[in-house]
Coordinates of C-alpha atoms in Angstrom, one line a residue:
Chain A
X1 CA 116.9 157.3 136.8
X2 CA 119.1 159.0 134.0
X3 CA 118.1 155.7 131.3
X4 CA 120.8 156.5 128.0
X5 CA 123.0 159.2 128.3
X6 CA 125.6 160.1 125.5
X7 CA 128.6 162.4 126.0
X8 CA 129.8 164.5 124.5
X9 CA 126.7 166.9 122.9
X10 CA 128.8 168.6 120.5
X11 CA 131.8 167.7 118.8
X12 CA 134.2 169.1 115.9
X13 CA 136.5 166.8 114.2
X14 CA 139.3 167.1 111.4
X15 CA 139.6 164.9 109.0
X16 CA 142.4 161.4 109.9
X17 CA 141.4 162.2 113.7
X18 CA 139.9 159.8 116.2
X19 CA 137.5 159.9 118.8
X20 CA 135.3 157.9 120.8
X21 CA 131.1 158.5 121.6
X22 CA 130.6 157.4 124.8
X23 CA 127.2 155.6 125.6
X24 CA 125.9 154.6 129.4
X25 CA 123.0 153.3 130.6
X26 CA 121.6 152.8 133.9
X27 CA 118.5 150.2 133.2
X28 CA 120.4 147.0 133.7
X29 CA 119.4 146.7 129.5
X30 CA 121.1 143.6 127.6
X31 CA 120.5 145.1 123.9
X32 CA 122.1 148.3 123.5
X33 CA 122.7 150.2 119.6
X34 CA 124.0 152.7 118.2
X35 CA 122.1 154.6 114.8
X36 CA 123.6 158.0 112.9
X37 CA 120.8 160.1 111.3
X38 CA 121.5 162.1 108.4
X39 CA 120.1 165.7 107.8
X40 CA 116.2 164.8 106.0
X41 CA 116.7 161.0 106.7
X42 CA 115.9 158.5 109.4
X43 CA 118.0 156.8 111.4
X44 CA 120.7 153.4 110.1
X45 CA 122.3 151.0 112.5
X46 CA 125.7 151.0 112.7
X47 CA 126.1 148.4 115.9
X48 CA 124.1 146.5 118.1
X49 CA 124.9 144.3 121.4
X50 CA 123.7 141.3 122.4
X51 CA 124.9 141.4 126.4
X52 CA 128.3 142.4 127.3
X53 CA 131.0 141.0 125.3
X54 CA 128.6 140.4 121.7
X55 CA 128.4 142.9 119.1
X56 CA 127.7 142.6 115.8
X57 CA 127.1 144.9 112.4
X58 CA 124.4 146.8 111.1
X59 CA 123.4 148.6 108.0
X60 CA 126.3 150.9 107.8
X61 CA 129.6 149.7 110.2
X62 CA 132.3 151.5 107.9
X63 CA 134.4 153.4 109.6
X64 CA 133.5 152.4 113.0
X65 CA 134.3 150.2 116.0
X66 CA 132.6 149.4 118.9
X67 CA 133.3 147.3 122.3
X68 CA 130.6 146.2 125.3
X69 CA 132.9 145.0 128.0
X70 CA 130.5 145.7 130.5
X71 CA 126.1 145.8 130.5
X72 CA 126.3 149.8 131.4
X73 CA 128.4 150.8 128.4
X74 CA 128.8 150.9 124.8
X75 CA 131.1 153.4 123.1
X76 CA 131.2 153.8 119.5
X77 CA 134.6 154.6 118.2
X78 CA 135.9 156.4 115.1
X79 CA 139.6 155.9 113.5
X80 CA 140.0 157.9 111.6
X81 CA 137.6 160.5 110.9
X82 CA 135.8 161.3 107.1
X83 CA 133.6 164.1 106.6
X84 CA 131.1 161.5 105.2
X85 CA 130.8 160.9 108.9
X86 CA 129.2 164.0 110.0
X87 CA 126.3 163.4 111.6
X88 CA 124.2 163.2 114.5
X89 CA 125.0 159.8 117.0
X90 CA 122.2 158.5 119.5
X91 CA 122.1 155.3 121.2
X92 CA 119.1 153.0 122.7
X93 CA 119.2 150.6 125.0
X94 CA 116.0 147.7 125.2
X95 CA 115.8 145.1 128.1
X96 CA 115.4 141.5 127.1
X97 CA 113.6 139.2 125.2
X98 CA 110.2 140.7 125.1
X99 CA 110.9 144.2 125.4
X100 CA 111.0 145.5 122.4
X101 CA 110.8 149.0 122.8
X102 CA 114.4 151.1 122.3
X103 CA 115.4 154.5 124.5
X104 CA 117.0 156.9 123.2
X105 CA 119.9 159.0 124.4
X106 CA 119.9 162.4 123.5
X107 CA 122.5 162.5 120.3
X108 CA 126.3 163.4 120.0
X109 CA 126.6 165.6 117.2
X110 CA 129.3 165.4 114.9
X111 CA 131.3 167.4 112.5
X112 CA 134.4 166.5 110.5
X113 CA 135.7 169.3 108.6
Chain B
X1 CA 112.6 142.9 104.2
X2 CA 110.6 145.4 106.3
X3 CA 110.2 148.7 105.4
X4 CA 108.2 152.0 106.4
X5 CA 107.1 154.7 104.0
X6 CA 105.8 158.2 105.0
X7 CA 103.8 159.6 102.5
X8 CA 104.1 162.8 103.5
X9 CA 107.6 164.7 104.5
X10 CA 106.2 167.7 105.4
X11 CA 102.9 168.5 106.6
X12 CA 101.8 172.0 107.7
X13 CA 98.4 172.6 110.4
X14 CA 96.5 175.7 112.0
X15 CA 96.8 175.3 115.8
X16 CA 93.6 173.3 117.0
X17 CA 92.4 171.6 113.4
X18 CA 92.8 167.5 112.9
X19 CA 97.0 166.3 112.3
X20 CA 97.1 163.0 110.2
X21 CA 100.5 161.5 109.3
X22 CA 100.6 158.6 106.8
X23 CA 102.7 155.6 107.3
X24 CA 102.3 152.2 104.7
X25 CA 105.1 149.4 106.1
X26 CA 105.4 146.4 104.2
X27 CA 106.5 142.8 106.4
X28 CA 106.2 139.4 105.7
X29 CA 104.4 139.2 109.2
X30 CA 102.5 140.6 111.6
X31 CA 104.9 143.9 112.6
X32 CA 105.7 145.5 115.8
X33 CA 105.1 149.2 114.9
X34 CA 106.1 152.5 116.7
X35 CA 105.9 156.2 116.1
X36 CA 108.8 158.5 117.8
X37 CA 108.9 162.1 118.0
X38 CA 111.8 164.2 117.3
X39 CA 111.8 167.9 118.5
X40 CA 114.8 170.4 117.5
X41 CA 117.9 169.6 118.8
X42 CA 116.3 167.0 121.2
X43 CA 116.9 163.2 121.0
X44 CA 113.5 160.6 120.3
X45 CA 110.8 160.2 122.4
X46 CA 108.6 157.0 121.8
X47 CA 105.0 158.2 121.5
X48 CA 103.4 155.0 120.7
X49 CA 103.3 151.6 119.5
X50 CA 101.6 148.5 118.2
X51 CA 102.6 144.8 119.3
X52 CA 99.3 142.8 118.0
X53 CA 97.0 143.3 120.8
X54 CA 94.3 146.2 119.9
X55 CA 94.2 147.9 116.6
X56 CA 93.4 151.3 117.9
X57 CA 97.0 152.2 119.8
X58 CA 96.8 155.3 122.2
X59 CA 99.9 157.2 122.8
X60 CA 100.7 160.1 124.6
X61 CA 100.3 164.0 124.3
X62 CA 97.0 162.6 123.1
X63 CA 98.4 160.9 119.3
X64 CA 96.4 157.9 118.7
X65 CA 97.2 155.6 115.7
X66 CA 95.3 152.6 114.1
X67 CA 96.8 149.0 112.7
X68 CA 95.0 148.2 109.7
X69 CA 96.4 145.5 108.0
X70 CA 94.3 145.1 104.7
X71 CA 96.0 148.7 104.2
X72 CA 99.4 148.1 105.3
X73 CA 98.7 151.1 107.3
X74 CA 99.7 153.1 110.5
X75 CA 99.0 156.4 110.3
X76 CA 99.1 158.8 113.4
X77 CA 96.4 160.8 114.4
X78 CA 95.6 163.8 117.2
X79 CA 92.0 165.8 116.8
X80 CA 93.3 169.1 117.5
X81 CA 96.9 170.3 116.7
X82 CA 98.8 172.5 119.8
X83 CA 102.1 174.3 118.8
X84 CA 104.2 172.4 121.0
X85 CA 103.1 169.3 118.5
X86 CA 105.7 171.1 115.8
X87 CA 108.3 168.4 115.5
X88 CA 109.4 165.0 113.4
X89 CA 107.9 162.1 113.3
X90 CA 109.1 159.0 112.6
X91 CA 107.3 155.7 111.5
X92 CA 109.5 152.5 112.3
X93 CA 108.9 148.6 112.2
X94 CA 111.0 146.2 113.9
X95 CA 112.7 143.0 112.8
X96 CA 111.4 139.9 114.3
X97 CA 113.9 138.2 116.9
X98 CA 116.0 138.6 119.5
X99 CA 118.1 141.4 117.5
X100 CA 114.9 143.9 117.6
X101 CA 116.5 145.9 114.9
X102 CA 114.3 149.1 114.2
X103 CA 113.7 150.1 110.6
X104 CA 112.7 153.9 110.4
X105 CA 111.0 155.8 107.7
X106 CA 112.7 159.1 106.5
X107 CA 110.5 161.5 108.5
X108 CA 107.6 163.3 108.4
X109 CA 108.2 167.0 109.5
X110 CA 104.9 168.5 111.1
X111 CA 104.7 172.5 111.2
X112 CA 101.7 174.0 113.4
X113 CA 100.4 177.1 112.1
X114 CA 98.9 179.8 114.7

């Protein structure tokens, strides 16, 4: 049982460029998320899902897209890259109503230079 | 609005002496709580939490943290401090309903002295 895995590990950027985090998970989880943390800070929510075919905001969405077509995967995609969005990625996954404890993937991180 | 605060953001230990990290949260009801590790470079790791069923939570790698709710407490405990415990430490509340948004506090980064 792999639970969240996040590819790539590493990644360098520059700036205007796009790329896509991917996100898969393998526990047949409905709410799925996707926080950046910040050198010294905690993490912020940048999207959540619902199920496949929900998603919705969080605390910081600028700059970002993301899509659940199916329950497995939830990619998080950038447009066009900023340097403000250097950071480290990680994703969770919870199962339904009830659960409320979120797993973690390992983290993509990020550099835009 | 929830919120966590960690008192401390750094916190330095000899290897085998008592490891408390301080956590206050602040919700307009009763709170699920949590404590996650971080260790360099790795991803988090849940260590523990608190959904209103005993006070005294016990996690793993033998962390043990207590609800006290006249304090607006959680603070994390372990008696005796092993090098491997070097790490971050996050305090976070969740939002009531379906959502299940986390709300983390800024870190607490423990250091274990030999």
């Amino acid at each position: 049982n792999a639970g969240v895995t996040q590819t790539p590990k590493f990644r360098i950027l520059k700036i205007g460029q796009s790329m896509t985090l991917q996100c898969t998970q393998d526990m047949n989880h409905n709410y799925m998320y996707w926080y950046r943390q910040d050198p010294g800070m905690g993490l912020k929510l940048i999207y959540y899902s619902v199920g496949a075919g929900i998603t919705d905001k969080g605390e910081v969405p600028n700059g970002y897209n993301v899509s659940r077509s199916t329950t497995e995967d939830f990619p998080l995609r950038l447009e066009l890259a900023a340097p403000s969005q250097t950071s480290v990625y990680f994703c969770a996954s919870r199962g339904g109503q009830g659960a409320n404890t979120q797993y973690f993937g390992p983290g993509t991180r990020l550099t835009v230079l | 609005a929830q919120s966590v605060t960690q008192l401390d953001s750094h916190v330095s230990v000899s290897e085998g002496t008592p490891v408390l990290l301080r956590c206050n949260y602040s919700s307009s009801y009763s709170p699920s709580l949590f404590w996650y590790v971080q260790h360099p470079n790795k991803g988090l790791q849940l260590l523990l939490k608190y959904t209103s069923a005993a006070t005294l939570v016990k996690g793993i790698n033998g962390f043990e943290a207590e609800f006290k709710k006249s304090e607006t407490s959680f603070h994390l405990t372990k008696p005796s401090a092993h090098m491997s415990d070097a790490a971050e430490y996050f305090c976070v509340v969740s939002e009531r309903g379906a959502t299940n948004k986390l709300i983390f506090g800024t870190g607490t980064l423990l250091a274990v002295q030999p």
